[in-house]
Short mmCIF file of C-alpha atoms in Angstrom, two decimals:
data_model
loop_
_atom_site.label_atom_id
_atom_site.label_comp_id
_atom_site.label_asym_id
_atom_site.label_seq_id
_atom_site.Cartn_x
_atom_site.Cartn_y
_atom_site.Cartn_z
CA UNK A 627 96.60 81.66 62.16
CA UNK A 628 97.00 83.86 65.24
CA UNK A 629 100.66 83.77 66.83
CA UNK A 630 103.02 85.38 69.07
CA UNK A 631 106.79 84.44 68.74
CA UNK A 632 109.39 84.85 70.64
CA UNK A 633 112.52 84.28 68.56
CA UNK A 634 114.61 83.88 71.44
CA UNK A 635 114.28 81.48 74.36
CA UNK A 636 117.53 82.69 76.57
CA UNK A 637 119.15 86.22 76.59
CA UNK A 638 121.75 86.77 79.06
CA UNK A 639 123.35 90.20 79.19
CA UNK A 640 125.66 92.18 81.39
CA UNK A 641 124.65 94.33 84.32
CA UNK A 642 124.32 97.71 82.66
CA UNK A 643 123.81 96.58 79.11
CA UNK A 644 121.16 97.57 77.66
CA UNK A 645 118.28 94.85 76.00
CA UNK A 646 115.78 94.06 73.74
CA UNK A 647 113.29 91.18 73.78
CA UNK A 648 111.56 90.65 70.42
CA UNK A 649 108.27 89.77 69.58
CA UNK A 650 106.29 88.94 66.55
CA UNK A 651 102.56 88.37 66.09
CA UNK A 652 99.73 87.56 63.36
CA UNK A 653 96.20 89.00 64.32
CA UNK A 654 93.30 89.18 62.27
CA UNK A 655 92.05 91.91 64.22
CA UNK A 656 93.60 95.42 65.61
CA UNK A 657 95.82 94.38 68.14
CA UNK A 658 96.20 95.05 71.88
CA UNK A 659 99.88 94.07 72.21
CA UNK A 660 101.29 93.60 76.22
CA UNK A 661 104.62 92.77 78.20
CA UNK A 662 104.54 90.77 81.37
CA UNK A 663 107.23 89.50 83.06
CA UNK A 664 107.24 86.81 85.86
CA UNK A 665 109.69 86.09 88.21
CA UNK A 666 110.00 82.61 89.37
CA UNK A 667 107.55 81.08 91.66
CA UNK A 668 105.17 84.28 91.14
CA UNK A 669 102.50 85.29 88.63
CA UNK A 670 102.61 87.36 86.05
CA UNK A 671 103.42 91.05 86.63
CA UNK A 672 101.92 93.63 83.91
CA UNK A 673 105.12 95.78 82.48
CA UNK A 674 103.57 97.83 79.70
CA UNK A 675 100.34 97.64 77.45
CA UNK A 676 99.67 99.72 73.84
CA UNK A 677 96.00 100.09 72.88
CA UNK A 678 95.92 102.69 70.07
CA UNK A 679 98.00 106.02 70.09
CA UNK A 680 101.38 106.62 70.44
CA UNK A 681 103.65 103.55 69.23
CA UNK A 682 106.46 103.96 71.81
CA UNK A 683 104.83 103.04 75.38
CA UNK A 684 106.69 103.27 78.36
CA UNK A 685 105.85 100.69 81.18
CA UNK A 686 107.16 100.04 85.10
CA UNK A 687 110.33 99.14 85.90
CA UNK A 688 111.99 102.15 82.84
CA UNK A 689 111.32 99.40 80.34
CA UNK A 690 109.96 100.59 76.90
CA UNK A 691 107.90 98.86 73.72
CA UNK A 692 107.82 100.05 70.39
CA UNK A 693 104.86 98.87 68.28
CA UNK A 694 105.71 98.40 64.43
CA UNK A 695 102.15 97.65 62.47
CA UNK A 696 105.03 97.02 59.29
CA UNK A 697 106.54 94.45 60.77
CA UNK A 698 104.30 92.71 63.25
CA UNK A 699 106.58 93.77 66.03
CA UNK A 700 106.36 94.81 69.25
CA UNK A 701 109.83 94.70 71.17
CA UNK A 702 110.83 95.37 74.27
CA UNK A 703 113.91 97.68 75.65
CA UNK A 704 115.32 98.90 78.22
CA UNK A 705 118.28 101.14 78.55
CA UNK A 706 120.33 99.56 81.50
CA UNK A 707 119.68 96.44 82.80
CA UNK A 708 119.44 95.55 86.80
CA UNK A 709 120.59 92.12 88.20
CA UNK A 710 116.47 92.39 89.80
CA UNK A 711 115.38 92.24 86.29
CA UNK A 712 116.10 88.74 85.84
CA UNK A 713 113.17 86.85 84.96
CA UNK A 714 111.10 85.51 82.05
CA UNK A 715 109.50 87.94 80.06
CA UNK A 716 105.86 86.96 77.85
CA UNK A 717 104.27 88.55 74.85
CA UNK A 718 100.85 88.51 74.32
CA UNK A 719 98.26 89.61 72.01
CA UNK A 720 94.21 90.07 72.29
CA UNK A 721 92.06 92.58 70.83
CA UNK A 722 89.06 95.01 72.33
CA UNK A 723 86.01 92.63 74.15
CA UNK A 724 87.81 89.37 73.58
CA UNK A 725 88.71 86.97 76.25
CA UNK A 726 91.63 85.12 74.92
CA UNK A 727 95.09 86.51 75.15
CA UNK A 728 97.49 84.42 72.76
CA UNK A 729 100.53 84.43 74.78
CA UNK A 730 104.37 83.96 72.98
CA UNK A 731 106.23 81.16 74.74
CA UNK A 732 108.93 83.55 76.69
CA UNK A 733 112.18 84.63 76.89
CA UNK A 734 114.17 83.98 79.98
CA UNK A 735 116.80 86.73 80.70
CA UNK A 736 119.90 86.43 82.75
CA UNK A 737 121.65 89.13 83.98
CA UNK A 738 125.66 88.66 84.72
CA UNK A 739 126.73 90.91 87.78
CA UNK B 921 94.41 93.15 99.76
CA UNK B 922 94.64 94.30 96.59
CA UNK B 923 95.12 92.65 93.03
CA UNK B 924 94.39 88.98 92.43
CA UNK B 925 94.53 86.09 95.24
CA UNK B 926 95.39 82.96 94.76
CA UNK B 927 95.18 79.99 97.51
CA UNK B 928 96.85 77.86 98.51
CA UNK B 929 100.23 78.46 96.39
CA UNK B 930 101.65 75.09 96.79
CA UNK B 931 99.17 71.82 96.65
CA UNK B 932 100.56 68.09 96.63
CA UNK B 933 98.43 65.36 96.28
CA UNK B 934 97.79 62.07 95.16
CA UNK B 935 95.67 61.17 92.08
CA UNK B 936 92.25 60.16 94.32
CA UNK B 937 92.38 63.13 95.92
CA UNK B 938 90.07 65.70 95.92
CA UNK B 939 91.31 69.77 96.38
CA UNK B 940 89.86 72.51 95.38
CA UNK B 941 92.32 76.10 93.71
CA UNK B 942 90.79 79.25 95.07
CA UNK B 943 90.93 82.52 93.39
CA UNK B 944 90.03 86.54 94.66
CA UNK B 945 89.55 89.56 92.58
CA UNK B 946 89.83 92.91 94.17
CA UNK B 947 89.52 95.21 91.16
CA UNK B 948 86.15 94.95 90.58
CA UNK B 949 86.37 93.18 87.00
CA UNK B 950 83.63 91.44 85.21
CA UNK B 951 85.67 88.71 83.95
CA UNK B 952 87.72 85.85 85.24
CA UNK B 953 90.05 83.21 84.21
CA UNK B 954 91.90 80.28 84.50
CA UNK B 955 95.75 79.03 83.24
CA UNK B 956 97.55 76.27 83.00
CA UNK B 957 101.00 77.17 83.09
CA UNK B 958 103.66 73.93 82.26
CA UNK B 959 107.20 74.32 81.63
CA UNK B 960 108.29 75.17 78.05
CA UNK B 961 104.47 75.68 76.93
CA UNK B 962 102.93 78.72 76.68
CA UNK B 963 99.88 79.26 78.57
CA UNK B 964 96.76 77.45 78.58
CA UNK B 965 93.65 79.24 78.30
CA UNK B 966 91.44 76.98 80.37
CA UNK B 967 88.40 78.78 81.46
CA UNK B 968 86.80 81.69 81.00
CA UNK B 969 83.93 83.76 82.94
CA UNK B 970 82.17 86.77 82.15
CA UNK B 971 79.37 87.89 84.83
CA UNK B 972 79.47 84.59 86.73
CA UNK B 973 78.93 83.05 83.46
CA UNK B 974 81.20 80.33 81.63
CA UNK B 975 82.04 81.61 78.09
CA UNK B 976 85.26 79.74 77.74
CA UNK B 977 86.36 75.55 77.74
CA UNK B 978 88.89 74.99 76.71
CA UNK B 979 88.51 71.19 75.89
CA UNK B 980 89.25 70.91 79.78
CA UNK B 981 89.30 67.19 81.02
CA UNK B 982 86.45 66.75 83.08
CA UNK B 983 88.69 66.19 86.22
CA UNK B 984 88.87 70.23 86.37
CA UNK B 985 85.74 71.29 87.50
CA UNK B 986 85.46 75.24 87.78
CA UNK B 987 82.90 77.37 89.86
CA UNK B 988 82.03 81.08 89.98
CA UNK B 989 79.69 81.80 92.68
CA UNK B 990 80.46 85.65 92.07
CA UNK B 991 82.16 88.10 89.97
CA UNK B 992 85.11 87.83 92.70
CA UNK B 993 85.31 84.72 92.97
CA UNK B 994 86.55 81.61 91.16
CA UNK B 995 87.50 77.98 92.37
CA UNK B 996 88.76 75.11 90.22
CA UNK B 997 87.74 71.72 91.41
CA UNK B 998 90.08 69.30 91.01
CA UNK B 999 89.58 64.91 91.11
CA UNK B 1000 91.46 61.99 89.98
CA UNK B 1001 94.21 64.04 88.36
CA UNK B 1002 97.20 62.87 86.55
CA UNK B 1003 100.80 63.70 86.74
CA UNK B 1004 100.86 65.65 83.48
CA UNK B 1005 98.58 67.77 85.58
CA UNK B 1006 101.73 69.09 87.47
CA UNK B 1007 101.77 72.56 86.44
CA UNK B 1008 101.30 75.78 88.11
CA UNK B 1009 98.07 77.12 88.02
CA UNK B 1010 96.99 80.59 87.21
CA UNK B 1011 93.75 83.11 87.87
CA UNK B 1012 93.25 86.13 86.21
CA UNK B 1013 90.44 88.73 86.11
CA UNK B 1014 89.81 91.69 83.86
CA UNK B 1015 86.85 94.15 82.82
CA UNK B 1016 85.84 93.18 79.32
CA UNK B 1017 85.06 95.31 76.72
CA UNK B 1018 85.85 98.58 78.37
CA UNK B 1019 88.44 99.04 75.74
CA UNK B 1020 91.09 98.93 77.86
CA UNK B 1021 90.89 95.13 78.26
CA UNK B 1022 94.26 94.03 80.29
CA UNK B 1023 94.60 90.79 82.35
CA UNK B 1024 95.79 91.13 85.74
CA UNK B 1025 96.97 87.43 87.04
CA UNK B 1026 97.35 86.24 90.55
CA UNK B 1027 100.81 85.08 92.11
CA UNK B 1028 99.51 81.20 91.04
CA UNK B 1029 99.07 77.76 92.85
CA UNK B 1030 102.19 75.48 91.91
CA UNK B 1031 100.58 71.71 91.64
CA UNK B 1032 102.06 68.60 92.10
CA UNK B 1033 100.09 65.39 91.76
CA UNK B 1034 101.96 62.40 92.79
#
């Protein structure tokens, strides 16, 4: 079956920490993996995107994703984290000329000043 | 404008109502779609057009009614809804199978039906 997980539902971390939001997935095909993050009340913004190539992408807002074909992974990091980047953060998965994204379920971060 | 439109981003209304969601592309995409986003789900795939054409149903209720006049352009019709309807509703448009296929979504319409 095709999936996204993301393990964790809250994160909270400190002002200046850095993070990681995981993500799994199970794809028949060759994957087009994405971030988005949406802040409440709004759609969803586009962060980063990894097509092919290079397995460490870097997106807006100085976050990064590292795609791992071994382990189905696809995290994402950033260095040192901003009160502004408080939000919820989705995983998704499609593939080249399909229409469905499978989307993960989200990971809410909170970011202690 | 730029991006994806949505209007209006708040709608209340009772279950006989009638409303209708509008959606804008402005990146020239081939391909639009709708969401259902509720809280603690992940999001619903609803609809799906390619070229003005309907290639996606979800297993929508009836109630939801979509339209695409144009490749810009896409409206959900909604009637008779329920309160498990409350959700907020995204649109999304992309251009399909130019191998760089990446959804861009619109800000939403956050429904309540009373």
């Amino acid at each position: 079956a095709q999936s996204v997980t993301q393990p964790d539902i809250h994160i909270t971390v400190s002002e200046g920490a850095s993070l990681e939001l995981r993500c799994n997935y199970s794809y028949g095909a060759t994957p087009y993996l994405f971030w988005y993050v949406q802040s409440p009340g709004q759609g969803l913004q586009l962060l980063l995107k990894y097509f092919s190539g290079d397995t460490l992408v870097q997106g807006i807002k100085g976050f990064e994703a590292e795609f791992k074909r071994s382990q189905s992974s696809f995290n994402l990091r950033k260095p040192s984290v901003h009160w502004s980047d408080a939000a919820e953060y989705f995983c998704a998965v499609g593939s080249s000329g399909t229409y469905k994204y499978i989307f993960g379920t989200g990971t809410r971060l909170k970011v202690l000043a | 404008e730029t991006g994806v439109t949505q209007t209006p981003r708040h709608l209340v209304m009772g279950m006989t109502n009638k409303k209708s969601l509008k959606c804008e592309q402005h990146l020239g995409h081939n391909a639009m779609y709708w969401y259902k986003q509720s809280a603690k789900k992940p999001l619903e795939l609803m609809f799906v057009y390619n070229f003005k054409e309907q290639t996606e149903n979800n297993s929508v209720p009836s109630r939801f009614s979509p339209e695409c006049p144009n490749s810009s352009h896409l409206f959900l019709h909604l009637h008779t809804l329920q309160p498990e309807d409350s959700a907020l509703y995204l649109c999304a448009s992309s251009q399909v199978a130019s191998g760089t296929d990446t959804q861009y979504f619109g800000p939403g319409t956050r429904l309540t039906v009373l």
